[in-house]
């Protein structure tokens, strides 16, 4: 797995959740994460690393991620990334 077939999303913008949107990237573009979160100062780097690590562990190389966090736990973030990947055809 290294390429998404189509754009997909998972999650909501409700409290304690995260909305993950995955958009296929051009070959060689890498993983680009754009994160919006009210906890950006405290947890922004951790959330970004968690999203990136999850994608890398699943073999995804080139993708643009738009994430809108509302205080989601790590397990929720990983689940949303995995679900969005499944919906994208990977």
mmCIF file with all atom_site columns, N, CA and C in Angstrom, residues 4 6-10 19-25 63-67 84-85 88:
data_model
loop_
_atom_site.group_PDB
_atom_site.id
_atom_site.type_symbol
_atom_site.label_atom_id
_atom_site.label_alt_id
_atom_site.label_comp_id
_atom_site.label_asym_id
_atom_site.label_entity_id
_atom_site.label_seq_id
_atom_site.pdbx_PDB_ins_code
_atom_site.Cartn_x
_atom_site.Cartn_y
_atom_site.Cartn_z
_atom_site.occupancy
_atom_site.B_iso_or_equiv
_atom_site.pdbx_formal_charge
_atom_site.auth_seq_id
_atom_site.auth_comp_id
_atom_site.auth_asym_id
_atom_site.auth_atom_id
_atom_site.pdbx_PDB_model_num
ATOM 1  N N  . UNK A 1 4  ? -3.386  6.117  -2.340 1.00 0.00 ? 4  UNK A N  1
ATOM 2  C CA . UNK A 1 4  ? -4.831  6.092  -2.149 1.00 0.00 ? 4  UNK A CA 1
ATOM 3  C C  . UNK A 1 4  ? -5.515  6.124  -3.507 1.00 0.00 ? 4  UNK A C  1
ATOM 4  N N  . UNK A 1 6  ? -8.839  7.196  -3.850 1.00 0.00 ? 6  UNK A N  1
ATOM 5  C CA . UNK A 1 6  ? -9.745  8.352  -3.876 1.00 0.00 ? 6  UNK A CA 1
ATOM 6  C C  . UNK A 1 6  ? -9.686  9.060  -2.526 1.00 0.00 ? 6  UNK A C  1
ATOM 7  N N  . UNK A 1 7  ? -10.247 10.259 -2.478 1.00 0.00 ? 7  UNK A N  1
ATOM 8  C CA . UNK A 1 7  ? -10.330 11.003 -1.217 1.00 0.00 ? 7  UNK A CA 1
ATOM 9  C C  . UNK A 1 7  ? -11.383 10.350 -0.328 1.00 0.00 ? 7  UNK A C  1
ATOM 10 N N  . UNK A 1 8  ? -11.164 10.419 0.980  1.00 0.00 ? 8  UNK A N  1
ATOM 11 C CA . UNK A 1 8  ? -12.115 9.827  1.928  1.00 0.00 ? 8  UNK A CA 1
ATOM 12 C C  . UNK A 1 8  ? -11.994 10.536 3.264  1.00 0.00 ? 8  UNK A C  1
ATOM 13 N N  . UNK A 1 9  ? -13.019 10.345 4.101  1.00 0.00 ? 9  UNK A N  1
ATOM 14 C CA . UNK A 1 9  ? -12.985 10.939 5.434  1.00 0.00 ? 9  UNK A CA 1
ATOM 15 C C  . UNK A 1 9  ? -13.634 10.018 6.441  1.00 0.00 ? 9  UNK A C  1
ATOM 16 N N  . UNK A 1 10 ? -13.310 10.275 7.710  1.00 0.00 ? 10 UNK A N  1
ATOM 17 C CA . UNK A 1 10 ? -13.905 9.530  8.824  1.00 0.00 ? 10 UNK A CA 1
ATOM 18 C C  . UNK A 1 10 ? -13.923 10.445 10.035 1.00 0.00 ? 10 UNK A C  1
ATOM 19 N N  . UNK A 1 19 ? -12.113 14.761 12.906 1.00 0.00 ? 19 UNK A N  1
ATOM 20 C CA . UNK A 1 19 ? -12.488 14.554 11.517 1.00 0.00 ? 19 UNK A CA 1
ATOM 21 C C  . UNK A 1 19 ? -11.198 14.439 10.718 1.00 0.00 ? 19 UNK A C  1
ATOM 22 N N  . UNK A 1 20 ? -11.021 13.298 10.069 1.00 0.00 ? 20 UNK A N  1
ATOM 23 C CA . UNK A 1 20 ? -9.832  13.039 9.256  1.00 0.00 ? 20 UNK A CA 1
ATOM 24 C C  . UNK A 1 20 ? -10.251 12.999 7.795  1.00 0.00 ? 20 UNK A C  1
ATOM 25 N N  . UNK A 1 21 ? -9.629  13.830 6.972  1.00 0.00 ? 21 UNK A N  1
ATOM 26 C CA . UNK A 1 21 ? -9.850  13.804 5.526  1.00 0.00 ? 21 UNK A CA 1
ATOM 27 C C  . UNK A 1 21 ? -8.529  13.427 4.871  1.00 0.00 ? 21 UNK A C  1
ATOM 28 N N  . UNK A 1 22 ? -8.564  12.407 4.029  1.00 0.00 ? 22 UNK A N  1
ATOM 29 C CA . UNK A 1 22 ? -7.373  11.970 3.304  1.00 0.00 ? 22 UNK A CA 1
ATOM 30 C C  . UNK A 1 22 ? -7.553  12.284 1.827  1.00 0.00 ? 22 UNK A C  1
ATOM 31 N N  . UNK A 1 23 ? -6.541  12.897 1.236  1.00 0.00 ? 23 UNK A N  1
ATOM 32 C CA . UNK A 1 23 ? -6.561  13.246 -0.173 1.00 0.00 ? 23 UNK A CA 1
ATOM 33 C C  . UNK A 1 23 ? -5.309  12.642 -0.801 1.00 0.00 ? 23 UNK A C  1
ATOM 34 N N  . UNK A 1 24 ? -5.466  11.874 -1.895 1.00 0.00 ? 24 UNK A N  1
ATOM 35 C CA . UNK A 1 24 ? -4.283  11.276 -2.522 1.00 0.00 ? 24 UNK A CA 1
ATOM 36 C C  . UNK A 1 24 ? -3.252  12.339 -2.889 1.00 0.00 ? 24 UNK A C  1
ATOM 37 N N  . UNK A 1 25 ? -1.997  12.042 -2.614 1.00 0.00 ? 25 UNK A N  1
ATOM 38 C CA . UNK A 1 25 ? -0.914  12.968 -2.936 1.00 0.00 ? 25 UNK A CA 1
ATOM 39 C C  . UNK A 1 25 ? -0.190  12.533 -4.196 1.00 0.00 ? 25 UNK A C  1
ATOM 40 N N  . UNK A 1 63 ? 0.241   11.303 0.810  1.00 0.00 ? 63 UNK A N  1
ATOM 41 C CA . UNK A 1 63 ? -1.138  11.654 1.146  1.00 0.00 ? 63 UNK A CA 1
ATOM 42 C C  . UNK A 1 63 ? -1.171  13.025 1.817  1.00 0.00 ? 63 UNK A C  1
ATOM 43 N N  . UNK A 1 64 ? -2.243  13.752 1.563  1.00 0.00 ? 64 UNK A N  1
ATOM 44 C CA . UNK A 1 64 ? -2.492  15.003 2.275  1.00 0.00 ? 64 UNK A CA 1
ATOM 45 C C  . UNK A 1 64 ? -3.582  14.715 3.299  1.00 0.00 ? 64 UNK A C  1
ATOM 46 N N  . UNK A 1 65 ? -3.330  15.080 4.551  1.00 0.00 ? 65 UNK A N  1
ATOM 47 C CA . UNK A 1 65 ? -4.274  14.846 5.641  1.00 0.00 ? 65 UNK A CA 1
ATOM 48 C C  . UNK A 1 65 ? -4.767  16.188 6.164  1.00 0.00 ? 65 UNK A C  1
ATOM 49 N N  . UNK A 1 66 ? -6.087  16.342 6.208  1.00 0.00 ? 66 UNK A N  1
ATOM 50 C CA . UNK A 1 66 ? -6.703  17.500 6.858  1.00 0.00 ? 66 UNK A CA 1
ATOM 51 C C  . UNK A 1 66 ? -7.401  16.967 8.095  1.00 0.00 ? 66 UNK A C  1
ATOM 52 N N  . UNK A 1 67 ? -6.948  17.377 9.260  1.00 0.00 ? 67 UNK A N  1
ATOM 53 C CA . UNK A 1 67 ? -7.498  16.875 10.516 1.00 0.00 ? 67 UNK A CA 1
ATOM 54 C C  . UNK A 1 67 ? -8.068  18.029 11.334 1.00 0.00 ? 67 UNK A C  1
ATOM 55 N N  . UNK A 1 84 ? -10.652 5.972  7.472  1.00 0.00 ? 84 UNK A N  1
ATOM 56 C CA . UNK A 1 84 ? -10.547 6.804  6.272  1.00 0.00 ? 84 UNK A CA 1
ATOM 57 C C  . UNK A 1 84 ? -9.736  6.092  5.192  1.00 0.00 ? 84 UNK A C  1
ATOM 58 N N  . UNK A 1 85 ? -8.673  5.390  5.588  1.00 0.00 ? 85 UNK A N  1
ATOM 59 C CA . UNK A 1 85 ? -7.882  4.620  4.619  1.00 0.00 ? 85 UNK A CA 1
ATOM 60 C C  . UNK A 1 85 ? -8.712  3.519  3.974  1.00 0.00 ? 85 UNK A C  1
ATOM 61 N N  . UNK A 1 88 ? -10.907 4.939  1.456  1.00 0.00 ? 88 UNK A N  1
ATOM 62 C CA . UNK A 1 88 ? -10.167 5.425  0.288  1.00 0.00 ? 88 UNK A CA 1
ATOM 63 C C  . UNK A 1 88 ? -9.767  4.289  -0.647 1.00 0.00 ? 88 UNK A C  1
#
